[in-house]
Short mmCIF file of C-alpha atoms and ligand atoms in Angstrom, two decimals:
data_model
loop_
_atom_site.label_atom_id
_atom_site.label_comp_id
_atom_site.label_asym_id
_atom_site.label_seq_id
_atom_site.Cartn_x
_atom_site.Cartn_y
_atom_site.Cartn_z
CA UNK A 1 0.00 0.00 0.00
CA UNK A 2 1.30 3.27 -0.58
CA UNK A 3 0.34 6.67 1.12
CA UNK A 4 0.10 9.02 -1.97
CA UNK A 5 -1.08 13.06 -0.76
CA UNK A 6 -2.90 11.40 1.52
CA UNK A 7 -4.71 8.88 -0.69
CA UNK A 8 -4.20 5.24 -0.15
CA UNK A 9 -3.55 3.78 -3.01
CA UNK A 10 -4.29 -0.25 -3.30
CA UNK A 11 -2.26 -1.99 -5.62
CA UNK A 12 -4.18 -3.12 -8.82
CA UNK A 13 -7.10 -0.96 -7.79
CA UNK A 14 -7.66 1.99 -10.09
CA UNK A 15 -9.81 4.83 -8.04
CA UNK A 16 -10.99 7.89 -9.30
CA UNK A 17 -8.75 10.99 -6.77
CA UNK A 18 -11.69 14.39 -6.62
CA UNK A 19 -9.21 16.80 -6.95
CA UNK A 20 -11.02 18.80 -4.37
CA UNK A 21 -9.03 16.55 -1.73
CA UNK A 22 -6.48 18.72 -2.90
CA UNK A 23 -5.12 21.38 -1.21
CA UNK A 24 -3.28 22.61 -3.71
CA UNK A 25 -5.18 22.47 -6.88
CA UNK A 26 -1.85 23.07 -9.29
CA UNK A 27 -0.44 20.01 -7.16
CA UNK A 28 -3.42 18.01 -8.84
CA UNK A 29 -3.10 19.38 -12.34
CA UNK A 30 0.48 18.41 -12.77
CA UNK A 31 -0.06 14.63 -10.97
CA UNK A 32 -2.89 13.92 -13.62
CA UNK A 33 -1.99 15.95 -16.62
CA UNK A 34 1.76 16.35 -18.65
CA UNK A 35 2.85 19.63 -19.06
CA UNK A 36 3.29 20.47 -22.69
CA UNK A 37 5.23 23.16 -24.08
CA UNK A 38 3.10 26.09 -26.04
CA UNK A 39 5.26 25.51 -29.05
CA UNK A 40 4.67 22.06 -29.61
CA UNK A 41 1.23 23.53 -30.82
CA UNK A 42 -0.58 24.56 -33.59
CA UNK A 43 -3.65 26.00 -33.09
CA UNK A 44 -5.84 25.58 -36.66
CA UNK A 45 -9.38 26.94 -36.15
CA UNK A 46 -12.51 27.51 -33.62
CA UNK A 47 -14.44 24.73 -33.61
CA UNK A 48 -16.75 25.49 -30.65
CA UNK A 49 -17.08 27.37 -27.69
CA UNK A 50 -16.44 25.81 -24.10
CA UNK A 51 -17.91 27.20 -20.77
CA UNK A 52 -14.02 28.73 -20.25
CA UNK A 53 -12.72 30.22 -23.95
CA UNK A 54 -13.16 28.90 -27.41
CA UNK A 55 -12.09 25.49 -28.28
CA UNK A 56 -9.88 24.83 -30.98
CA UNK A 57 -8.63 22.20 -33.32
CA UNK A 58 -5.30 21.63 -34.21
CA UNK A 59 -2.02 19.75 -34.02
CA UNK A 60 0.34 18.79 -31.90
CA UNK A 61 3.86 17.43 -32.03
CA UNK A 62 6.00 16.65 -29.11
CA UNK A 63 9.83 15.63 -29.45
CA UNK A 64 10.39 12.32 -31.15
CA UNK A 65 6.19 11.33 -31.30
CA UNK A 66 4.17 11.60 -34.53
CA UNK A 67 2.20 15.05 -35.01
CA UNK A 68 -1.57 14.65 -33.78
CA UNK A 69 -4.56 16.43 -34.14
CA UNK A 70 -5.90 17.37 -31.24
CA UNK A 71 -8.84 19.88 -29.77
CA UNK A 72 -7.58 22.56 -27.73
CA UNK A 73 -10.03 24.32 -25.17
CA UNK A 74 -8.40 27.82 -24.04
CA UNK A 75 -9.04 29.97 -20.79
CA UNK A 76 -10.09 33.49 -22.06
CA UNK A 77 -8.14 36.15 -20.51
CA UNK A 78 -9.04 38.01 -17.63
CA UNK A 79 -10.13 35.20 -15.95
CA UNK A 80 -10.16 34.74 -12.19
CA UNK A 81 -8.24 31.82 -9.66
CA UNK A 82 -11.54 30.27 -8.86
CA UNK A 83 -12.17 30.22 -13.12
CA UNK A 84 -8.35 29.00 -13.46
CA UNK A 85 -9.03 26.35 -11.33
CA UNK A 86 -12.09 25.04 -12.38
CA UNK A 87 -10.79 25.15 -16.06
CA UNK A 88 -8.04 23.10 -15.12
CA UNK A 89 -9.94 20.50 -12.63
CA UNK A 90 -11.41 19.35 -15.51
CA UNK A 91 -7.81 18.00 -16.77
CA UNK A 92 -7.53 16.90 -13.29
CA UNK A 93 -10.06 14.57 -13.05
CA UNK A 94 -9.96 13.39 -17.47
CA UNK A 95 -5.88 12.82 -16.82
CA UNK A 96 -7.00 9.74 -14.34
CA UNK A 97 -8.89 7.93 -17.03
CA UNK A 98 -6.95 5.71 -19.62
CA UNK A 99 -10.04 3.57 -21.62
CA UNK A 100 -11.04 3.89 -25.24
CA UNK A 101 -14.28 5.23 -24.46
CA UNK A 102 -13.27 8.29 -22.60
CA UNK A 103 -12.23 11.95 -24.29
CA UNK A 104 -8.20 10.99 -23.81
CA UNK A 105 -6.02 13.65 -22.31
CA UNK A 106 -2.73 14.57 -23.96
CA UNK A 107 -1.68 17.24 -21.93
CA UNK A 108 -2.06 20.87 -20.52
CA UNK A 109 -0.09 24.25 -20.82
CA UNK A 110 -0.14 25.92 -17.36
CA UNK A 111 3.22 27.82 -17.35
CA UNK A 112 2.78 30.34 -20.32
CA UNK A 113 -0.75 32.06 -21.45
CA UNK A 114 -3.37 30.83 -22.88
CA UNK A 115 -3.96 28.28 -20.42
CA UNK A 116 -5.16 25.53 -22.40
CA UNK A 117 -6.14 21.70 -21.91
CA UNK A 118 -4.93 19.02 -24.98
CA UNK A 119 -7.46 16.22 -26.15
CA UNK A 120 -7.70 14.01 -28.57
CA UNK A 121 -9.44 15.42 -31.80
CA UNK A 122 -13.13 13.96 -31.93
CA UNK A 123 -13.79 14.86 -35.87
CA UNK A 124 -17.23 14.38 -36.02
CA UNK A 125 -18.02 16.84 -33.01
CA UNK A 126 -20.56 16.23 -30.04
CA UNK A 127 -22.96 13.43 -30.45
CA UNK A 128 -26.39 15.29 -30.75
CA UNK A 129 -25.50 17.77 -33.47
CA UNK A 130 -24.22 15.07 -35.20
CA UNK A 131 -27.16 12.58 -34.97
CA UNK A 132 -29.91 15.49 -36.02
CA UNK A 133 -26.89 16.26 -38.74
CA UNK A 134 -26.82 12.99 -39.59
CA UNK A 135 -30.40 11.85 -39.00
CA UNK A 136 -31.90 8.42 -40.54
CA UNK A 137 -28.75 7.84 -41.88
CA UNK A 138 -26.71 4.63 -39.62
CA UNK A 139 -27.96 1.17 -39.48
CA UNK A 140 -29.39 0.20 -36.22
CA UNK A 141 -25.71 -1.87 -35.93
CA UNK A 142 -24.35 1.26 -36.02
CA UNK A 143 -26.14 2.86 -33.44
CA UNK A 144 -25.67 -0.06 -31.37
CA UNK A 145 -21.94 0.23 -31.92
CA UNK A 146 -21.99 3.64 -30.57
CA UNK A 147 -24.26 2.76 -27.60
CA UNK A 148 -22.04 0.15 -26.70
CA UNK A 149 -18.66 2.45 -26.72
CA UNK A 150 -21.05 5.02 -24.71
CA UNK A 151 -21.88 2.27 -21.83
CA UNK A 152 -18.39 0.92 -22.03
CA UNK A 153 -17.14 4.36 -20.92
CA UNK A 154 -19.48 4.77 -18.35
CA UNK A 155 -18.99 1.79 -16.77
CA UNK A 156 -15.43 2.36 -16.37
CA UNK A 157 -16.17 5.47 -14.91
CA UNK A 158 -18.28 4.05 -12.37
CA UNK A 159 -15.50 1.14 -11.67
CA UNK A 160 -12.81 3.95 -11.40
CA UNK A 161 -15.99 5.12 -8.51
CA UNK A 162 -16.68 8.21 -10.60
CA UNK A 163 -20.14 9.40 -10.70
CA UNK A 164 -20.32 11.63 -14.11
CA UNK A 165 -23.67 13.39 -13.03
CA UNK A 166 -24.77 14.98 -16.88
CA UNK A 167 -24.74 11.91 -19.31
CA UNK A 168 -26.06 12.87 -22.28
CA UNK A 169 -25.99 13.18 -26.06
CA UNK A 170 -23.86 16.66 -26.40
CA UNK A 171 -21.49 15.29 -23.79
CA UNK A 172 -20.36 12.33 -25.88
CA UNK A 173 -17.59 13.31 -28.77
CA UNK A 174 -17.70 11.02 -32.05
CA UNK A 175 -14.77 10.67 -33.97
CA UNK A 176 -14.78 9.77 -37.91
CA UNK A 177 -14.57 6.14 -37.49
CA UNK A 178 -18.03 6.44 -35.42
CA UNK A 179 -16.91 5.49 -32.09
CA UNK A 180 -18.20 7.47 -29.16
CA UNK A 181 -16.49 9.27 -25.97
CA UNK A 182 -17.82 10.61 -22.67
CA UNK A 183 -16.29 13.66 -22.04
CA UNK A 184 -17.55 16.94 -19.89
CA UNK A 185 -16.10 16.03 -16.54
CA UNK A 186 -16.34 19.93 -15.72
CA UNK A 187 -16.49 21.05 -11.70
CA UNK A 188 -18.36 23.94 -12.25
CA UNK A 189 -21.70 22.70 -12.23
CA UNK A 190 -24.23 24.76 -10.32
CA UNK A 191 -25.83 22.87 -8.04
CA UNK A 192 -27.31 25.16 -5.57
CA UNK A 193 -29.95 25.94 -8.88
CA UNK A 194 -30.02 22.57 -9.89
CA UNK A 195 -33.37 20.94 -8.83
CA UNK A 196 -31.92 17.74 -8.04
CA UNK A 197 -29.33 19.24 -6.10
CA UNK A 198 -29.84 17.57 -2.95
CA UNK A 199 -30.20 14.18 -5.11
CA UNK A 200 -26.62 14.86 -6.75
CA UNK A 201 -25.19 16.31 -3.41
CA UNK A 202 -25.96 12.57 -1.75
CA UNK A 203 -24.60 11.29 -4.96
CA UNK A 204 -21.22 12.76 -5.03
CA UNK A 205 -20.86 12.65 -1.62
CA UNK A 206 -20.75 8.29 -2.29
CA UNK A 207 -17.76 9.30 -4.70
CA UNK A 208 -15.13 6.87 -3.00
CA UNK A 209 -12.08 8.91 -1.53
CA UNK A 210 -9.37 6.56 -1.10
P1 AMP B 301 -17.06 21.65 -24.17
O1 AMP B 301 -16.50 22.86 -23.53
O2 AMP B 301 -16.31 20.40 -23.78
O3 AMP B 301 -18.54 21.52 -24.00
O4 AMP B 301 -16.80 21.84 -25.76
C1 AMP B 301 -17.54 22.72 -26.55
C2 AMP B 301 -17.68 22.18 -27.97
O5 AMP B 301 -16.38 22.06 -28.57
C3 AMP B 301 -18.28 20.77 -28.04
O6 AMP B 301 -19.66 20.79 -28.07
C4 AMP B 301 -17.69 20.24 -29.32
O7 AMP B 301 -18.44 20.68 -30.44
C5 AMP B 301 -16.31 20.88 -29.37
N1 AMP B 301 -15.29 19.98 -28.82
C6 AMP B 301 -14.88 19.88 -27.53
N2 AMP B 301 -13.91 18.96 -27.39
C7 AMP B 301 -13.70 18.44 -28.61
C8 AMP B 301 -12.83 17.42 -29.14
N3 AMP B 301 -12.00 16.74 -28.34
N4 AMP B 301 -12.87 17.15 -30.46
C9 AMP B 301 -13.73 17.84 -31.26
N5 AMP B 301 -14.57 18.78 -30.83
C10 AMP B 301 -14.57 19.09 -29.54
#
């Protein structure tokens, strides 16, 4: 067993760490997430716009890997600690999560501005837009297919003990070869005027904390 910030970590056990347990939220951001450097960047075009800045696609190439695109969300200027922090939460909690089904995590640039988080590049965009794009168009195999990446995700959320609180359609990403990614795994939902705040405050508080 090994004492890690004040987790205990059990060997072969994968469990989700709320980065809330931190005191230090930076500490968090740079156990979960790799530092990249702003130059290994290329920042293409606005492809939509996130809760924190615009999100962008692009490319990325660090030393001695193969270029990749990637989506890039940004923290607009003039933003405050609390802002900073929840931006970069979300790379705290997405850099635990390793499965095929999940929005993967390449990295995050902290130390020069923009602050921005790395992902993988979903072509085909969030899942609702592109099914009312898209509409009558996939076999019932292929819808299927993409429930089945959709539950596969989830369910290694909830064996990692993470409780995602907003599945749904424009929180899954779809790349071009149709296969489906939860992704959204923002803090800075508002639950004092959510209705079913008390229901997700007993909810989160069953997150495991180990
Ligand atoms: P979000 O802030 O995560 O809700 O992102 C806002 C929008 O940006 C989404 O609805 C998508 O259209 C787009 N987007 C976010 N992440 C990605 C990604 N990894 N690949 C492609 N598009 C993305």
């Amino acid at each position: 067993m090994h004492f890690h910030n004040g987790h205990i970590k059990l060997p072969g056990v994968r469990t989700y760490i709320d980065p809330h347990t931190y005191e230090d939220p930076n500490q968090a951001v740079h156990e979960f997430a790799k530092e990249i450097e702003a130059s290994c960047i290329t920042i293409e075009r606005v492809i939509g716009a996130g809760e924190f800045g615009e999100v962008c696609s692009g490319r990325l190439k660090l030393p001695g890997k193969r270029e990749l695109p990637v989506a890039i969300k940004t923290l607009k200027v003039g933003y405050t600690e609390k802002q900073r922090r929840d931006f970069l939460g979300e790379a705290s909690i997405m850099g635990q999560f390793d499965h095929p089904n999940i929005i993967h995590l390449e990295g995050v640039v902290t130390k020069s501005k923009p602050v921005m988080i790395v992902t993988e590049y979903m072509e085909n965009g969030s899942l609702d837009t592109f099914l009312k794009k898209n509409d009558g168009q996939f076999t019932v195999i292929q819808l299927v297919g993409m429930l089945r990446g959709i539950a596969a995700g989830m369910r290694y959320l909830s064996d990692m003990g993470y409780v995602h609180r907003d599945l749904a359609a424009r929180n899954i990403l779809i790349n071009s070869n149709l296969v489906c990614k939860v992704s959204d795994f923002g803090l800075s939902r508002v639950l004092e005027d959510d209705p079913e705040a008390a229901y997700t405050t007993r909810v989160r508080s069953n997150r495991m904390h180990f």
